[in-house]
Tab-separated table of C-alpha atoms and ligand atoms in Angstrom:
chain	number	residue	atom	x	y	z
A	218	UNK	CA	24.048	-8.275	3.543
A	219	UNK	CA	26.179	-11.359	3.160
A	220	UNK	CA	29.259	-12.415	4.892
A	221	UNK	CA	32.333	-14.642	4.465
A	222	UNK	CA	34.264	-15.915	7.605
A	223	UNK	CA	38.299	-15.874	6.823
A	224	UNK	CA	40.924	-16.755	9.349
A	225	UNK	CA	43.997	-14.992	9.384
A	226	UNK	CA	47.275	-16.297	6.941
A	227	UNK	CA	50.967	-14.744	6.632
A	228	UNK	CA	51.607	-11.003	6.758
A	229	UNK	CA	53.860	-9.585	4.368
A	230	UNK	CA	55.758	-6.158	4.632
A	231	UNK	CA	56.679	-4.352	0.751
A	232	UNK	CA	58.595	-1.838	0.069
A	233	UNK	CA	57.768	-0.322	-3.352
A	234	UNK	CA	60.495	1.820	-4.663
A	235	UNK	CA	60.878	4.660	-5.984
A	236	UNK	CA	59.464	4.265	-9.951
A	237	UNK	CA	57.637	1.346	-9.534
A	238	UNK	CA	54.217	1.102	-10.486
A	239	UNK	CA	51.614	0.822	-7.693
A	240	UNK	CA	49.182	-1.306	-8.748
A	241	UNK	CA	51.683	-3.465	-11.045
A	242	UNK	CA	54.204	-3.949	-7.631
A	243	UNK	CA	51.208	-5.109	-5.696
A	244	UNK	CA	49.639	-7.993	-8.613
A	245	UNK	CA	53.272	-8.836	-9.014
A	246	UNK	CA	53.622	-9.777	-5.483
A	247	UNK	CA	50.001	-11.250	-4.737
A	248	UNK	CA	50.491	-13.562	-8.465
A	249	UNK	CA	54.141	-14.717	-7.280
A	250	UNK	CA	52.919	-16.071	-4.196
A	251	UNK	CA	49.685	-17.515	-5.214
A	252	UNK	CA	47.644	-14.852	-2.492
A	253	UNK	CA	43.831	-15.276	-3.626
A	254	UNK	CA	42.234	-13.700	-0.177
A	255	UNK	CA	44.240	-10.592	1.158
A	256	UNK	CA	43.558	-6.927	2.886
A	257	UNK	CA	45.893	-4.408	1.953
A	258	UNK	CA	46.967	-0.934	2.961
A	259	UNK	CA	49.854	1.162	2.450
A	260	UNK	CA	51.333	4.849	2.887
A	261	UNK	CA	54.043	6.659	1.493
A	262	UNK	CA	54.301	8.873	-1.364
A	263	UNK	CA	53.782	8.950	-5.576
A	264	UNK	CA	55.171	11.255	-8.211
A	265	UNK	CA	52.210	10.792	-9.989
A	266	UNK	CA	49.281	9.626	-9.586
A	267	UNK	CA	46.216	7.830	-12.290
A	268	UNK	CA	43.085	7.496	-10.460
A	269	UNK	CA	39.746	6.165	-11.387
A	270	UNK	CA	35.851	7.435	-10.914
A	271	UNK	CA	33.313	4.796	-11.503
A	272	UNK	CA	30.153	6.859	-12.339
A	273	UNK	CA	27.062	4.679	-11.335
A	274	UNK	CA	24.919	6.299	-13.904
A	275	UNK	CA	26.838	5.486	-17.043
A	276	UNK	CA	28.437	2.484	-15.503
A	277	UNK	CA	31.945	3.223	-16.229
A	278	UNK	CA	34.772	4.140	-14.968
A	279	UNK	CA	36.339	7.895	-15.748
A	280	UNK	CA	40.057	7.943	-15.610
A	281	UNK	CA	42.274	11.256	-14.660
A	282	UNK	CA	45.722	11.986	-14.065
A	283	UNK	CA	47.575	14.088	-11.324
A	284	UNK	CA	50.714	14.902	-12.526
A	285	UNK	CA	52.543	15.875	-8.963
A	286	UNK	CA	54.131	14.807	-5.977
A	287	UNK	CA	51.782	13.484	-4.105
A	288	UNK	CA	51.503	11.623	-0.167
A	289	UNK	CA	49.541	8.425	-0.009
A	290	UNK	CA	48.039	9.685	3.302
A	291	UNK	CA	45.908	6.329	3.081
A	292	UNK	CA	45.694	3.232	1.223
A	293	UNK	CA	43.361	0.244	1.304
A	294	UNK	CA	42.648	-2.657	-0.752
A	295	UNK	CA	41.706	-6.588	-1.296
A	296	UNK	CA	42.591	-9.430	-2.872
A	297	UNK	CA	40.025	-11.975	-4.445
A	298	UNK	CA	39.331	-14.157	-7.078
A	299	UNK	CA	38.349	-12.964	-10.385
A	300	UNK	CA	37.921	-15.333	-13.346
A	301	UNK	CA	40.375	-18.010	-11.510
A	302	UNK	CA	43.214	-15.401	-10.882
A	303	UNK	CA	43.942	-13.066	-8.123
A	304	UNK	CA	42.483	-9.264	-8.504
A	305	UNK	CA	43.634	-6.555	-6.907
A	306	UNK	CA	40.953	-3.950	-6.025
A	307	UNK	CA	42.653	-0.553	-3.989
A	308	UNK	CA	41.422	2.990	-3.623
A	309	UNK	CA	43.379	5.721	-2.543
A	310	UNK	CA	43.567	8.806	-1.106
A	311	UNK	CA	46.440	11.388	-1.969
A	312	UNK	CA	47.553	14.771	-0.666
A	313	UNK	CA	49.414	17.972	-2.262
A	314	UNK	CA	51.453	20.256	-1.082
A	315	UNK	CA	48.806	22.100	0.730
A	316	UNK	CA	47.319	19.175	2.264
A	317	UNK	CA	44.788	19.297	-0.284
A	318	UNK	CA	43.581	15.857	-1.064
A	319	UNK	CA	42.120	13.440	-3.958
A	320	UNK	CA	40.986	9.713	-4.186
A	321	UNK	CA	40.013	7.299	-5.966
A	322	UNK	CA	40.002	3.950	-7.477
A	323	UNK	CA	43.747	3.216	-8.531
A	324	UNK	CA	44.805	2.401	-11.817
A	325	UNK	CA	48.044	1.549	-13.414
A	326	UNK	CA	50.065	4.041	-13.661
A	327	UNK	CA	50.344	5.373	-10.398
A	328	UNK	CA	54.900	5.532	-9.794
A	329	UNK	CA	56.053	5.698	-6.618
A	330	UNK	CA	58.133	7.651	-4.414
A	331	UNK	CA	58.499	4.731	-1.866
A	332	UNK	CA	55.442	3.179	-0.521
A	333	UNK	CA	55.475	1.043	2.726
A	334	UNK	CA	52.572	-1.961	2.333
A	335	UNK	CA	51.087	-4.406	4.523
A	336	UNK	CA	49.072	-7.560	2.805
A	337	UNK	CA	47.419	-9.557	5.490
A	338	UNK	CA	47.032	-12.957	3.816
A	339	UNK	CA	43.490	-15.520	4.796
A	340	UNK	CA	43.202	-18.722	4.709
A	341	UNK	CA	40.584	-20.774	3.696
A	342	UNK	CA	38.163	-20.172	0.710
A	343	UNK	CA	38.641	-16.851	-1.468
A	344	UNK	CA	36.093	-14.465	-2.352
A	345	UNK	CA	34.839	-14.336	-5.828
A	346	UNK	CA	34.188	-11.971	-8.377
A	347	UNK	CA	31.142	-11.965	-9.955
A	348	UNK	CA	29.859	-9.740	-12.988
A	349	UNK	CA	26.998	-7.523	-10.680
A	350	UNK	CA	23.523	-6.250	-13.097
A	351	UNK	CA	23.018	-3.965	-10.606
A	352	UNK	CA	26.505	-1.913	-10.610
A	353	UNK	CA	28.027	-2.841	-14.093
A	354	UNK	CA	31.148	-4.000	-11.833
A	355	UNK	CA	32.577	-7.816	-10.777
A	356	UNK	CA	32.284	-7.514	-7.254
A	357	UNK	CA	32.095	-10.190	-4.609
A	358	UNK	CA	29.374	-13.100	-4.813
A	359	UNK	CA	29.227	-14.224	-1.101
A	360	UNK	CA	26.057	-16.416	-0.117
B	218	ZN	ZN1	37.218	0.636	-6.913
């Protein structure tokens, strides 16, 4: 295991609205104010949701689609540096109707009801992306 020591920045409160993308609300806000080190989460509700499996065999990711109304019972996510630029990474779990509930990685494409987020901004130096052998992914290179 390695570790990176951040101290805490500014703390910003979003509102999403209703048919805004997800992912493309949250990389607007992190690229307009130059956030390169971040923890996210976030609750609230989608009309549809497009979700990602990365399959560690193949090394890719599988995409699906839940076309319903859906509550973002929990949200969670980071902010780093990938190739010089901010990068969102978020997974997500959603319920049904029934309580009934899926996850995954989120992609574009996920429109929201209203969703309620919380980016806790660091200071100091940003973690990095790196392409990984090991996984197939970028993932953080801390020494
Ligand atoms: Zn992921």
């Amino acid at each position: 295991m390695t570790s990176l020591t951040v101290e805490p920045g500014p703390v910003h409160l979003l509102r999403i609205p209703t048919g805004d993308d997800l992912l493309g609300s949250l990389e607007e806000f992190v690229t307009a104010n130059n956030i390169t080190a971040a923890w996210i989460s976030y609750l609230g509700a989608v009309q549809s949701a497009s979700l990602r499996y990365y399959d560690q065999v193949a090394k890719e990711y599988c995409d699906f689609h839940i076309h319903q109304h859906l509550e973002v019972v929990s949200g969670t996510g980071n902010v780093s540096l990938l190739d010089g630029a901010p990068f969102i990474h978020t997974h997500a779990v959603l319920a049904d109707s029934a309580g009934k509930a899926f996850g995954g990685h989120v992609n574009y494409g996920c429109e929201a009801w209203v969703i309620e987020a919380r980016i806790e901004e660091y200071t100091g130096t940003a973690p990095m992306r790196t392409f990984d052998e090991t996984t197939g992914l970028s993932i953080w290179e801390i020494d």
